[in-house]
Coordinates of C-alpha atoms and ligand atoms in Angstrom, one line a residue:
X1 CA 0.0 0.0 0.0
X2 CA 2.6 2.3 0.5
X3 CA 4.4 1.8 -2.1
X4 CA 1.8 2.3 -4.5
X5 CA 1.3 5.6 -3.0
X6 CA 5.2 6.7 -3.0
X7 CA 4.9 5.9 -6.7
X8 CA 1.4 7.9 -7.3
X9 CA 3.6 10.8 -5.2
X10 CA 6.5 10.1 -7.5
X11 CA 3.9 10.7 -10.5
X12 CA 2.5 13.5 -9.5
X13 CA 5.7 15.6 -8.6
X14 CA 7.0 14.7 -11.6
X15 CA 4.1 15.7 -13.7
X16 CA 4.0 19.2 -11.5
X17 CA 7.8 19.3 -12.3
X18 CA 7.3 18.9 -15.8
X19 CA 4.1 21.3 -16.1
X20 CA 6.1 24.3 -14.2
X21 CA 8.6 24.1 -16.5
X22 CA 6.7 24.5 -19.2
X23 CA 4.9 27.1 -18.2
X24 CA 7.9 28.9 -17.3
X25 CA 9.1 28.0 -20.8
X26 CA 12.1 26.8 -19.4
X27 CA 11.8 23.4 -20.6
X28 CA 14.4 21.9 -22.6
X29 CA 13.0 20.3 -26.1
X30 CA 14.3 18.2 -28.9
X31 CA 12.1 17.9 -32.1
X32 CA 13.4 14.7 -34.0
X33 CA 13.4 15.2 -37.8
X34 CA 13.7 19.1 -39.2
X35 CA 11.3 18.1 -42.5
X36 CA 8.4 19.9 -43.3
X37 CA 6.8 19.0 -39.7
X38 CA 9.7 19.4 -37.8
X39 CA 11.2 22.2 -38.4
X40 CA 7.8 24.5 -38.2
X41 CA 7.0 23.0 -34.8
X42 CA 10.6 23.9 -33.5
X43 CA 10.7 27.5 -34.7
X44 CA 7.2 28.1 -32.9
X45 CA 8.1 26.8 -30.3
X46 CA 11.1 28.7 -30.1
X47 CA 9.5 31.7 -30.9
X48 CA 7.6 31.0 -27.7
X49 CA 10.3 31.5 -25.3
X50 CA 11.9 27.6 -25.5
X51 CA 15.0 26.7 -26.1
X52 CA 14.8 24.1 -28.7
X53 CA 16.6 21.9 -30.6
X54 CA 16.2 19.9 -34.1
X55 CA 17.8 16.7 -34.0
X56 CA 18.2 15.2 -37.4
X57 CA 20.2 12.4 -39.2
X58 CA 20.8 14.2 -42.4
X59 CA 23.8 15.9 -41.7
X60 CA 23.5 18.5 -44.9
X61 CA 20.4 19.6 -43.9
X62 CA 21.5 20.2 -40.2
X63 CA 24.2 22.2 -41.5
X64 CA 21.8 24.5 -43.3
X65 CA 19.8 25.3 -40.8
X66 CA 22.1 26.3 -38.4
X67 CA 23.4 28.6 -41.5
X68 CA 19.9 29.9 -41.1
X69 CA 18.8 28.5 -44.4
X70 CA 15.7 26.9 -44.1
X71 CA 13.8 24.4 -46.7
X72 CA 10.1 25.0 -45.8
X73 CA 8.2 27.4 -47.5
X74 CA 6.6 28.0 -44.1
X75 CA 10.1 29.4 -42.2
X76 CA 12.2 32.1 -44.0
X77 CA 16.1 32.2 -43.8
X78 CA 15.8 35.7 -41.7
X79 CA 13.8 34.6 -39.0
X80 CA 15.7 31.1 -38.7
X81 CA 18.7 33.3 -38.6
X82 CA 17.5 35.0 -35.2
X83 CA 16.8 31.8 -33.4
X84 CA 20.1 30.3 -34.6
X85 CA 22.0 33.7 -33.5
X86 CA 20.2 34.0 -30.2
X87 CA 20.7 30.5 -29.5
X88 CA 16.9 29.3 -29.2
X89 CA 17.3 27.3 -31.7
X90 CA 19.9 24.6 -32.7
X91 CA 20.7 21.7 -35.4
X92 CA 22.5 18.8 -34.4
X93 CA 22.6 14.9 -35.2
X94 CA 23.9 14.0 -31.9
X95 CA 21.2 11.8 -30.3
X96 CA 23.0 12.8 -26.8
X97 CA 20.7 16.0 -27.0
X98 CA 17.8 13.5 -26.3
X99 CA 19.1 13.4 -22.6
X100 CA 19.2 16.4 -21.9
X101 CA 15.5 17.2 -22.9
X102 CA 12.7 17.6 -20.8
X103 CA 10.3 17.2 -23.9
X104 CA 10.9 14.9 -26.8
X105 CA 9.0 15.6 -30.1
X106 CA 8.8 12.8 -33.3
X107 CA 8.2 14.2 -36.4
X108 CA 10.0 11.8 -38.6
X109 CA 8.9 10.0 -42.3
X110 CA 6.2 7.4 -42.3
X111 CA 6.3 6.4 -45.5
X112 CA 5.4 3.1 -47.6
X113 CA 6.8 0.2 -48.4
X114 CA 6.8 -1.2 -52.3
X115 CA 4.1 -3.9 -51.3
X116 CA 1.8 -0.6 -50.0
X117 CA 2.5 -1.5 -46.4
X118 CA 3.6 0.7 -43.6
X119 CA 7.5 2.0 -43.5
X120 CA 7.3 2.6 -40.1
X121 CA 11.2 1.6 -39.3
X122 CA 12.0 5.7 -38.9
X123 CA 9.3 6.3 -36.2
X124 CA 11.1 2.9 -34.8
X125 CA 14.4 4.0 -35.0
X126 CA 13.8 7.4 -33.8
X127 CA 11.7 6.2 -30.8
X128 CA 14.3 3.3 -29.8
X129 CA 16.7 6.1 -29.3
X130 CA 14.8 8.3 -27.5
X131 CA 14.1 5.1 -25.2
X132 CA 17.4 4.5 -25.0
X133 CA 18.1 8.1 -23.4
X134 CA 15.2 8.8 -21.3
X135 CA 15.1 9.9 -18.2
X136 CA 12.4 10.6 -15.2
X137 CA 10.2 13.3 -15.8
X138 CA 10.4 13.3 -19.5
X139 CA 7.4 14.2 -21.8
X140 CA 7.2 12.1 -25.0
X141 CA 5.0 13.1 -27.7
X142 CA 4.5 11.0 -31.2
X143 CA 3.4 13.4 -34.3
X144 CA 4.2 11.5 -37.3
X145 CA 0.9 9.9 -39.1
X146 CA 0.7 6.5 -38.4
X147 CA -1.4 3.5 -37.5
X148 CA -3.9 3.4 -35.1
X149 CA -2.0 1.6 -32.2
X150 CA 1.4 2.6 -33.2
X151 CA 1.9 4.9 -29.5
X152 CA 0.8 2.0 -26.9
X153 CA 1.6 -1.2 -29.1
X154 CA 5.1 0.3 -30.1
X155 CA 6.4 3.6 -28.3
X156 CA 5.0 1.9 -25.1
X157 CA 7.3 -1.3 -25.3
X158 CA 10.1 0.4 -26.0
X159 CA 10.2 2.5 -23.0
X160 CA 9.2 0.3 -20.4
X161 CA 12.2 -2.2 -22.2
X162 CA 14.4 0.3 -20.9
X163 CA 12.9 0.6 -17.6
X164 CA 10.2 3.6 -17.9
X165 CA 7.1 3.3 -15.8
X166 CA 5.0 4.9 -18.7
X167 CA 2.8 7.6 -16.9
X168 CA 4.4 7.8 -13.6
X169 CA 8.2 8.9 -14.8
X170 CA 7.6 8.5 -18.4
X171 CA 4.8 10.5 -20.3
X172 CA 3.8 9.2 -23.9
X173 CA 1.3 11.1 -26.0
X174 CA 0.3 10.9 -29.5
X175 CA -0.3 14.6 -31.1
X176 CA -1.0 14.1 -35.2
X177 CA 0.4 17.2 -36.8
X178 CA -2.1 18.6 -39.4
X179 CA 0.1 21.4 -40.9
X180 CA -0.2 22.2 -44.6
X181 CA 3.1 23.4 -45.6
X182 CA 2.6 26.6 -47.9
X183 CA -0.6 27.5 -46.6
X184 CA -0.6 31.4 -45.8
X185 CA -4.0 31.7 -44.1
X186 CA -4.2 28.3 -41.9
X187 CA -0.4 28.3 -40.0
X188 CA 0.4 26.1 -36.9
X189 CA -0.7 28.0 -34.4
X190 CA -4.1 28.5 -36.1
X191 CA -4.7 25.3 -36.3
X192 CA -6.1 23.0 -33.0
X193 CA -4.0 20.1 -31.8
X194 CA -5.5 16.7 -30.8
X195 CA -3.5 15.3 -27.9
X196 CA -4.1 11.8 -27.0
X197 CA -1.9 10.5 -24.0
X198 CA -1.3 6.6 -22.6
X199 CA -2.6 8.0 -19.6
X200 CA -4.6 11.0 -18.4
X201 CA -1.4 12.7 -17.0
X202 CA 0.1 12.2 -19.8
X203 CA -2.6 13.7 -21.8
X204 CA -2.6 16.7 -19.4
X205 CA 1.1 17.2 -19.9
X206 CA 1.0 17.1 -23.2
X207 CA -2.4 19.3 -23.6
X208 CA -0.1 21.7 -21.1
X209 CA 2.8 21.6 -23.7
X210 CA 0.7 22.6 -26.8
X211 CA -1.3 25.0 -25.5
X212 CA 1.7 26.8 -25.0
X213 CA 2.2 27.7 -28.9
X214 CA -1.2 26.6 -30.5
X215 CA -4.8 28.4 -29.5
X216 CA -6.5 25.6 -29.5
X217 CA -6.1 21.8 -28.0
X218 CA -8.3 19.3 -27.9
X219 CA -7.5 16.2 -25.1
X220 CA -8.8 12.9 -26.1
X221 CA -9.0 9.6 -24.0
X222 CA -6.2 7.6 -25.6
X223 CA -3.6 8.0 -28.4
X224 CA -5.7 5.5 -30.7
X225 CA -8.7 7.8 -31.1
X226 CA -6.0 11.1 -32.0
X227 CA -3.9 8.6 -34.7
X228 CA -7.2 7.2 -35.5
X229 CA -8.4 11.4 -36.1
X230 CA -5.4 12.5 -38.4
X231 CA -6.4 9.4 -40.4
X232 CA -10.1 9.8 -40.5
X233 CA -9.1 13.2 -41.8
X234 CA -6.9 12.0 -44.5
X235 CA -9.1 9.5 -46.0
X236 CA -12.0 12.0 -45.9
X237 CA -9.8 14.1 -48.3
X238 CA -8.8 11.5 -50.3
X239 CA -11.7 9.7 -50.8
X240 CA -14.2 13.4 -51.7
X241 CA -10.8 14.1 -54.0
X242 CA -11.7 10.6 -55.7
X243 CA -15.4 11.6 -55.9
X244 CA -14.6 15.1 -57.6
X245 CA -12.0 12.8 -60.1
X246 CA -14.9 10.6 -60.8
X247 CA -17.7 13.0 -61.3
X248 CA -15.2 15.0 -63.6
X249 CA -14.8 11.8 -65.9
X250 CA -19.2 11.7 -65.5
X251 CA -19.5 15.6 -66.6
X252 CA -17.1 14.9 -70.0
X253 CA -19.4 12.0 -70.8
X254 CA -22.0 14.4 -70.2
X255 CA -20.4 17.3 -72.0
X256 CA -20.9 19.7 -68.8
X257 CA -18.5 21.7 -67.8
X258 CA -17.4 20.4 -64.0
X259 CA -16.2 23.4 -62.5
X260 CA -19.3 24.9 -62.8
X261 CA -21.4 22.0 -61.3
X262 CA -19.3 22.5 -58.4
X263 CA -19.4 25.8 -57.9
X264 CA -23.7 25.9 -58.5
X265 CA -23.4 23.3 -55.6
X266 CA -21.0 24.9 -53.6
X267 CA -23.8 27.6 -53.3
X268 CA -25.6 25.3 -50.4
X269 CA -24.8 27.0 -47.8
X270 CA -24.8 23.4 -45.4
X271 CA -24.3 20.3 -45.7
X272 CA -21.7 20.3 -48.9
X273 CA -18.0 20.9 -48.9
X274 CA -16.6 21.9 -52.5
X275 CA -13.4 19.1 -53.5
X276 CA -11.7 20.1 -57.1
X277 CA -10.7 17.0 -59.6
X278 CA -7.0 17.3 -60.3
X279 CA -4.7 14.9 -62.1
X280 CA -4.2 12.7 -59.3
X281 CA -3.0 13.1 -55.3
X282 CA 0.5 13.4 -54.4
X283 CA 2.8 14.6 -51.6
X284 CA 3.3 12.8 -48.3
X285 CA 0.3 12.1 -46.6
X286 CA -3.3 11.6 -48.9
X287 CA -1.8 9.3 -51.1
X288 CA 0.0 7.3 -47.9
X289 CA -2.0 7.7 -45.0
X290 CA -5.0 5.9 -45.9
X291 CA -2.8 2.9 -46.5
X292 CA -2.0 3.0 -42.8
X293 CA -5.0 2.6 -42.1
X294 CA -6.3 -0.2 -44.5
X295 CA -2.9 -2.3 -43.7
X296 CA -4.0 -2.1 -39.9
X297 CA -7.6 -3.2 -40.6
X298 CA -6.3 -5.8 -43.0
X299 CA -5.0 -7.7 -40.0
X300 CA -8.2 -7.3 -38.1
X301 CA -9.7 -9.0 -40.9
X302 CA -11.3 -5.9 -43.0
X303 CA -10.5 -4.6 -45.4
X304 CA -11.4 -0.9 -46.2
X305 CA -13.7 -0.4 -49.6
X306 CA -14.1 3.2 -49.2
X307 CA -10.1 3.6 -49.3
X308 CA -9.4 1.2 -52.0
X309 CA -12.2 2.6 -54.3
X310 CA -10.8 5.9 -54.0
X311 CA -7.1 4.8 -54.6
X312 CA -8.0 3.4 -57.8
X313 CA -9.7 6.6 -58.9
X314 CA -7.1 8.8 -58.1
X315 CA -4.1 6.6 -59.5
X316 CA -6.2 6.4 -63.0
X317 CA -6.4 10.3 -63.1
X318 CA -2.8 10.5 -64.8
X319 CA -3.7 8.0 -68.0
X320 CA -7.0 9.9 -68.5
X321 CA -4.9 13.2 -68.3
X322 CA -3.1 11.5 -71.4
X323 CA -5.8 10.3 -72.7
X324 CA -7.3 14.3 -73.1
X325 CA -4.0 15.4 -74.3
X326 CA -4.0 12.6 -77.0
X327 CA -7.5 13.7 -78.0
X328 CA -6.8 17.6 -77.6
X329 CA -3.9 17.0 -80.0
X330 CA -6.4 14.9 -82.3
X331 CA -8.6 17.6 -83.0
X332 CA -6.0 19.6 -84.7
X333 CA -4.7 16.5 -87.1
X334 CA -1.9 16.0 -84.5
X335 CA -0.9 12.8 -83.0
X336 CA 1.0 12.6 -79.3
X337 CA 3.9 10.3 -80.8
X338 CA 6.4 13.7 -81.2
X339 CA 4.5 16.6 -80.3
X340 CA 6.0 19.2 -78.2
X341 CA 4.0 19.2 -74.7
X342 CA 4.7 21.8 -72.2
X343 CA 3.7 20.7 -68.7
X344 CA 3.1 23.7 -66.6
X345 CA 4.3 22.8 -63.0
X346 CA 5.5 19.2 -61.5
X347 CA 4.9 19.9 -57.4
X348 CA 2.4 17.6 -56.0
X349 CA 0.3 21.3 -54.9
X350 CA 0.5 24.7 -55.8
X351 CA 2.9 27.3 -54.2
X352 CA 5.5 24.6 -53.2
X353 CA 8.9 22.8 -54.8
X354 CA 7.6 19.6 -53.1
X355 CA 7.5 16.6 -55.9
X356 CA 6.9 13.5 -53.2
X357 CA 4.1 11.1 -55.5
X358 CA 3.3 13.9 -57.3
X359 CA 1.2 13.1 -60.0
X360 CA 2.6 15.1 -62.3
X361 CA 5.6 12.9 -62.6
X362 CA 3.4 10.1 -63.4
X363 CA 1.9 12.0 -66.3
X364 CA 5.1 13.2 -67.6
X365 CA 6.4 9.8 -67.5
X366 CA 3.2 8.2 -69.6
X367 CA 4.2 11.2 -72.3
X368 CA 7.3 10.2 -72.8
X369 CA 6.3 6.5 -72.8
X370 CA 3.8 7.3 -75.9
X371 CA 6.7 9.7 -77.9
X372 CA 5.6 13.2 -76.6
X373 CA 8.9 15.1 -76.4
X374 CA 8.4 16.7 -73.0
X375 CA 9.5 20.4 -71.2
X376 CA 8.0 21.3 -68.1
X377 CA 8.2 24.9 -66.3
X378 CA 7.5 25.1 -62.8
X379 CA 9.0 28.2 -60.5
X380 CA 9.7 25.9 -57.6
X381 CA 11.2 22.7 -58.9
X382 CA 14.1 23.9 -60.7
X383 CA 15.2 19.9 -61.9
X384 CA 13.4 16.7 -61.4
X385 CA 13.7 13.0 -62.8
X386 CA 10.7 11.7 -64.9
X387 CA 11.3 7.7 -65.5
X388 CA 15.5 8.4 -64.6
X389 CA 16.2 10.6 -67.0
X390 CA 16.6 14.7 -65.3
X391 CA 14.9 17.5 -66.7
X392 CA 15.2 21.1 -65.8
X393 CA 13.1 23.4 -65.9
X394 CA 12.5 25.8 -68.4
X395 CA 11.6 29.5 -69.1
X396 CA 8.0 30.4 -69.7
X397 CA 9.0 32.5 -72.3
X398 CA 5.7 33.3 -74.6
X399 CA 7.8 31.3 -77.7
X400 CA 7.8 28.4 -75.4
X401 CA 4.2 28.5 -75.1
X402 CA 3.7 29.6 -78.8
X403 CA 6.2 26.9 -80.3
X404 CA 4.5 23.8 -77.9
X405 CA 1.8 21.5 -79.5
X406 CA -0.2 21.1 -76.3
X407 CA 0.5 23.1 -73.0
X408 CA -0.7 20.7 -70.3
X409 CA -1.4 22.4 -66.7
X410 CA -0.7 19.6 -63.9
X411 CA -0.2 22.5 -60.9
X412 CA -1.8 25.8 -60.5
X413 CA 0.6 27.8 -59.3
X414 CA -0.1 31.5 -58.5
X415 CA 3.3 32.5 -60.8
X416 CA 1.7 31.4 -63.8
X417 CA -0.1 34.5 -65.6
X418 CA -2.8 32.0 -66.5
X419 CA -4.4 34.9 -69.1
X420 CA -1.2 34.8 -71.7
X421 CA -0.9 31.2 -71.3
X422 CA -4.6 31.0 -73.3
X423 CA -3.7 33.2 -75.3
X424 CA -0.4 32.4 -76.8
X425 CA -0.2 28.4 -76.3
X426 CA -2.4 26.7 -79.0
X427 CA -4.1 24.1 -76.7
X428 CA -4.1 23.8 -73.1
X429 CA -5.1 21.2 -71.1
X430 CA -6.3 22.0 -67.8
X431 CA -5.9 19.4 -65.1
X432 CA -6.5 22.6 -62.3
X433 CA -9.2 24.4 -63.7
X434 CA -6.4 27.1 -63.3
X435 CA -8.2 28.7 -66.5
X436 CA -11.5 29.3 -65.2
X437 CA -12.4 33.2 -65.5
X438 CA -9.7 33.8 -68.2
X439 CA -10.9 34.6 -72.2
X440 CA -10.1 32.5 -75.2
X441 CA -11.6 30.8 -77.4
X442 CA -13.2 27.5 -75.9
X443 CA -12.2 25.1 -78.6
X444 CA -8.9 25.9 -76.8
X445 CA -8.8 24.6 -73.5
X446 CA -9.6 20.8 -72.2
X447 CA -10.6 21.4 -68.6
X448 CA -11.1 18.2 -66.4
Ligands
NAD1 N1 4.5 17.2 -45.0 C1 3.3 17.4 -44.6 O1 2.6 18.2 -45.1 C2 2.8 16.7 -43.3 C3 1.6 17.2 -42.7 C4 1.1 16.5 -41.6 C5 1.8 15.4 -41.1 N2 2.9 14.9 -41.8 C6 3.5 13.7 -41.2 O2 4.6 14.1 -40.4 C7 5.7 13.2 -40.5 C8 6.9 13.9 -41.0 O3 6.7 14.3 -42.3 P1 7.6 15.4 -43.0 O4 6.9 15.9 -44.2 O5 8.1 16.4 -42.1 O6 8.9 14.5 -43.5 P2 10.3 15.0 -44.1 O7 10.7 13.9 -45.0 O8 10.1 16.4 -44.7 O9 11.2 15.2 -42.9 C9 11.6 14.1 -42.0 C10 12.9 14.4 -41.4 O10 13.2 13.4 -40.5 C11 14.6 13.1 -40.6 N3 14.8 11.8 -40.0 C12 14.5 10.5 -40.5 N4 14.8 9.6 -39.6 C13 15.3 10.2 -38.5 C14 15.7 9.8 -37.2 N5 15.7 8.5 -36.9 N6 16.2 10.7 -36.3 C15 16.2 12.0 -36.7 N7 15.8 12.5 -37.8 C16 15.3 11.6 -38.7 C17 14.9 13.2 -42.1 O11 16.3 13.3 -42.3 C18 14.1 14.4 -42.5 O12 14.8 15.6 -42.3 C19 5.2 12.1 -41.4 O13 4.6 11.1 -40.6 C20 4.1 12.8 -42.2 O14 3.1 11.9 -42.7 C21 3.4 15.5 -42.9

C-alpha cells in the first residue's frame, strides 16, 4: 500500500515538475526530424520563449539550418537566422541532446513500403533512441501519421524495455500534426491540436505543452482515437478528391463543364463541402496515410472499400490526363507520338517545390512512354527526374508556349499569368481548372 502511494507521489511531482517548466518555458525540447513537420514545430516553439533543438540524421540539412537557411516554404532564412543567432534554436545529429531534454517531439517519415504497407522503421528508429536516453520526468510526444495503435503497441514497449514506468516517470502522447506546408491563411498556431496521451497525466502534460504555442487543444481519452483522427481526416480528403476525379470523368461523358457543377453546388450554404478534380494526389500524406489505415484493418480481418475505391480513382487520373491530351492534340490533325507538350508545374500542390508522388511525374512519365517530347516549367522545382532521366526546368517564355503543340497544366501555381498562357499556347489542357475566369476561345482549352 505504500508503495503504491510513494509511486502515485513520484507521478504527480514529476508531472508538477514537468508542467512548471513549461509554463515557465524553461523546458528543454528536442524535435526529431527538421522536415516539413519538424522544423515549423521547432521555430514556434522557439518563438515562444523555449530553447529548442532539431535533431536530425541528415547531416547537410543540419548544416543548413544552423546557416539559417531553411527548406520549408513556411520558415524564411531571416527569421531562422534570429533563433540560430540568439541560441533558441539549434541543429544537431547528436542523439545525446535527447538526454538532456525535458520534452521529446517525433516528427520523422512514415512512408510506404513497395508492397503498399507501412514504413514505419523511422518512427522505430527514432523512438528506440529516445528510449534509449530517457530519463524521469520526461514528456514524450508522437506526431508523425501513423497506425492506429502505433503509441501503446510500439512507443510503449520500448520504454518500459528500458525501464520507464509509462505515466508515472515517463509521459507518452500521440499529437498528429495537421500542418499544410505553404498554406498562408491556416499556420500552426491557427490550427487546433489533438492530444491523446497513454494515460490521463500524460494527456494533461501534453495538452499543457501545446497549449503553449497553438490556441487551440483538444485532449482525447487515448492515443488510438488522436492517430485514428489525423487518419479519418486523411481518407475524408482523399476519398471526396476521388469523388470530384470521378464525377469529372461523368461531366465529360455528359459534356458539362465540371467546375461549374461545383461551384452551382458549392452555393448550399450546409451540408456540402466543394473538392476540385486534379490529375491525381500526391505529396506525403493523402496518397499514404489511408494505407495506414487499410494495412491495420487488413490484419483485423477488414478490409477498407471506401479507401481502396478511392485509390483506384485517383491513381487512374494520370492515364486519363493523357488520354485528353492525346485527344486535344487529335482535333488539330496531331498525334501525341512527337508533339512538343509543355507541362506547366511538377509539385504535388501549388505554391511549393515539393514533388513527393506527385502526379505530375506520373503524367510526364506516360508522355514520354507514348513519344511526346516533354519540357516542363514550374518556379519551384528547378530539376526533377521523370522515368530516370533529369529534366530542368524551363523558361516560360511566350515562344515556349507559342512553339508547344499542347501546354498541359498539372499545378496551379499563383506564378503562372494563367491569361497569356490561353492566349499564346495553342491548346491547353487543364488538369486545375487554373483557367477558369480567363478569355479564349473554348475550342482551346480541355478542362477536367
Ligand atoms: N509534410 C506534410 O505536409 C505533413 C503534414 C502533416 C503530417 N505529416 C506527417 O509528419 C511526418 C513527417 O513528415 P515530413 O513531411 O516532415 O517529413 P520530411 O521527410 O520532410 O522530414 C523528415 C525528417 O526526419 C529526418 N529523420 C528521419 N529519420 C530520423 C531519425 N531516426 N532521427 C532524426 N531524424 C530523422 C529526415 O532526415 C528528415 O529531415 C510524417 O509522418 C508525415 O506523414 C506531414
Amino acid at each position: 500500500m505504500n508503495r503504491v502511494l510513494e509511486k502515485i507521489d513520484t507521478s504527480v511531482q514529476f508531472e508538477a515538475q514537468l508542467g512548471e517548466r513549461i509554463r515557465q518555458r524553461t523546458a528543454s525540447i528536442t524535435v526529431v526530424g527538421q522536415g516539413y513537420v519538424g522544423l515549423p514545430l521547432a521555430v514556434e516553439l522557439a518563438l515562444a520563449g523555449f530553447r529548442v533543438t532539431g535533431l536530425d540524421t541528415d547531416h547537410g540539412r543540419v548544416t543548413e539550418l544552423n546557416a539559417g537557411r531553411s527548406h520549408t516554404p513556411d520558415i524564411d532564412d531571416r527569421e531562422l537566422t534570429g533563433l540560430v543567432g540568439n541560441d533558441r534554436y539549434t541543429a544537431t545529429t547528436d542523439s545525446g541532446v535527447l538526454e538532456r531534454s525535458d520534452v521529446v517531439i517525433i516528427c520523422v517519415p512514415t512512408p510506404l513500403r513497395k508492397s503498399k504497407d507501412p514504413d514505419i522503421s523511422f518512427v522505430v528508429a527514432a523512438a528506440s533512441e529516445a528510449a534509449a536516453r530517457f530519463h524521469p520526468g520526461q514528456l514524450v510526444i508522437l506526431e508523425s501519421t501513423t497506425y492506429p495503435g502505433t503509441t501503446e503497441e510500439l512507443l510503449v514497449p520500448l520504454f518500459q524495455a528500458r525501464g520507464a514506468l509509462v505515466g508515472q516517470d515517463v509521459f507518452l502522447a500521440f499529437s498528429p500534426e495537421r500542418i499544410d506546408p505553404g498554406n498562408r491563411i491556416y499556420k500552426l498556431k491557427d490550427i487546433p491540436k489533438v492530444v491523446g496521451g497513454v494515460t490521463p497525466a500524460c494527456t494533461r502534460l501534453a495538452g499543457l505543452f501545446y497549449r503553449q504555442i497553438v490556441d487551440k487543444v483538444i485532449e482525447v481519452s487515448s492515443p488510438k482515437v488522436a492517430e485514428l483522427a489525423k487518419l479519418y481526416e486523411n481518407v475524408f480528403r482523399n476519398v471526396n478528391i476521388a469523388l470530384a476525379n470521378e464525377f469529372a470523368l461523368m461531366c465529360r461523358r455528359l459534356g458539362v463543364g465540371t467546375r461549374e457543377v461545383i461551384e452551382a453546388a458549392g452555393t448550399k450554404p450546409f451540408g456540402f463541402l466543394p473538392f476540385y478534380p486534379g490529375p491525381g494526389i500526391g505529396g506525403h500524406c493523402i496518397p499514404i496515410d489511408p494505407s495506414y489505415l487499410a494495412w491495420k484493418m487488413r490484419l483485423n480481418g477488414y478490409e477498407t472499400r471506401f479507401i481502396h475505391l478511392a485509390d483506384e480513382i485517383n491513381h487512374a487520373m494520370p492515364a486519363h490526363v493523357v488520354e485528353l491530351v492525346a485527344e486535344g492534340l487529335n482535333r488539330r490533325r496531331r498525334c501525341l507520338n512527337g508533339a512538343r507538350i509543355l507541362a506547366l508545374g511538377v509539385a504535388y500542390k501549388r505554391g511549393v517545390g515539393d514533388t513527393r508522388e506527385s502526379p505530375a511525374l506520373e503524367v510526364l512519365a506516360q508522355l514520354t512512354q507514348r513519344g511526346a517530347q516533354i519540357a516542363y516549367a514550374d518556379p519551384y522545382v528547378p530539376a526533377v527526374a521523370v522515368d530516370g532521366i533529369v529534366l530542368k526546368s524551363v523558361e516560360l517564355t511566350d515562344e515556349q508556349l507559342a512553339v508547344s503543340d499542347c501546354v498541359v497544366i498539372l499545378t496551379d501555381h499563383p506564378d503562372f499569368d494563367y491569361q497569356r498562357i490561353v492566349e499564346l499556347a495553342p491548346l491547353v489542357v487543364d488538369t486545375r481548372n487554373a483557367t477558369w475566369g480567363t478569355s479564349a476561345p473554348a475550342n482551346r482549352i480541355i478542362a477536367l
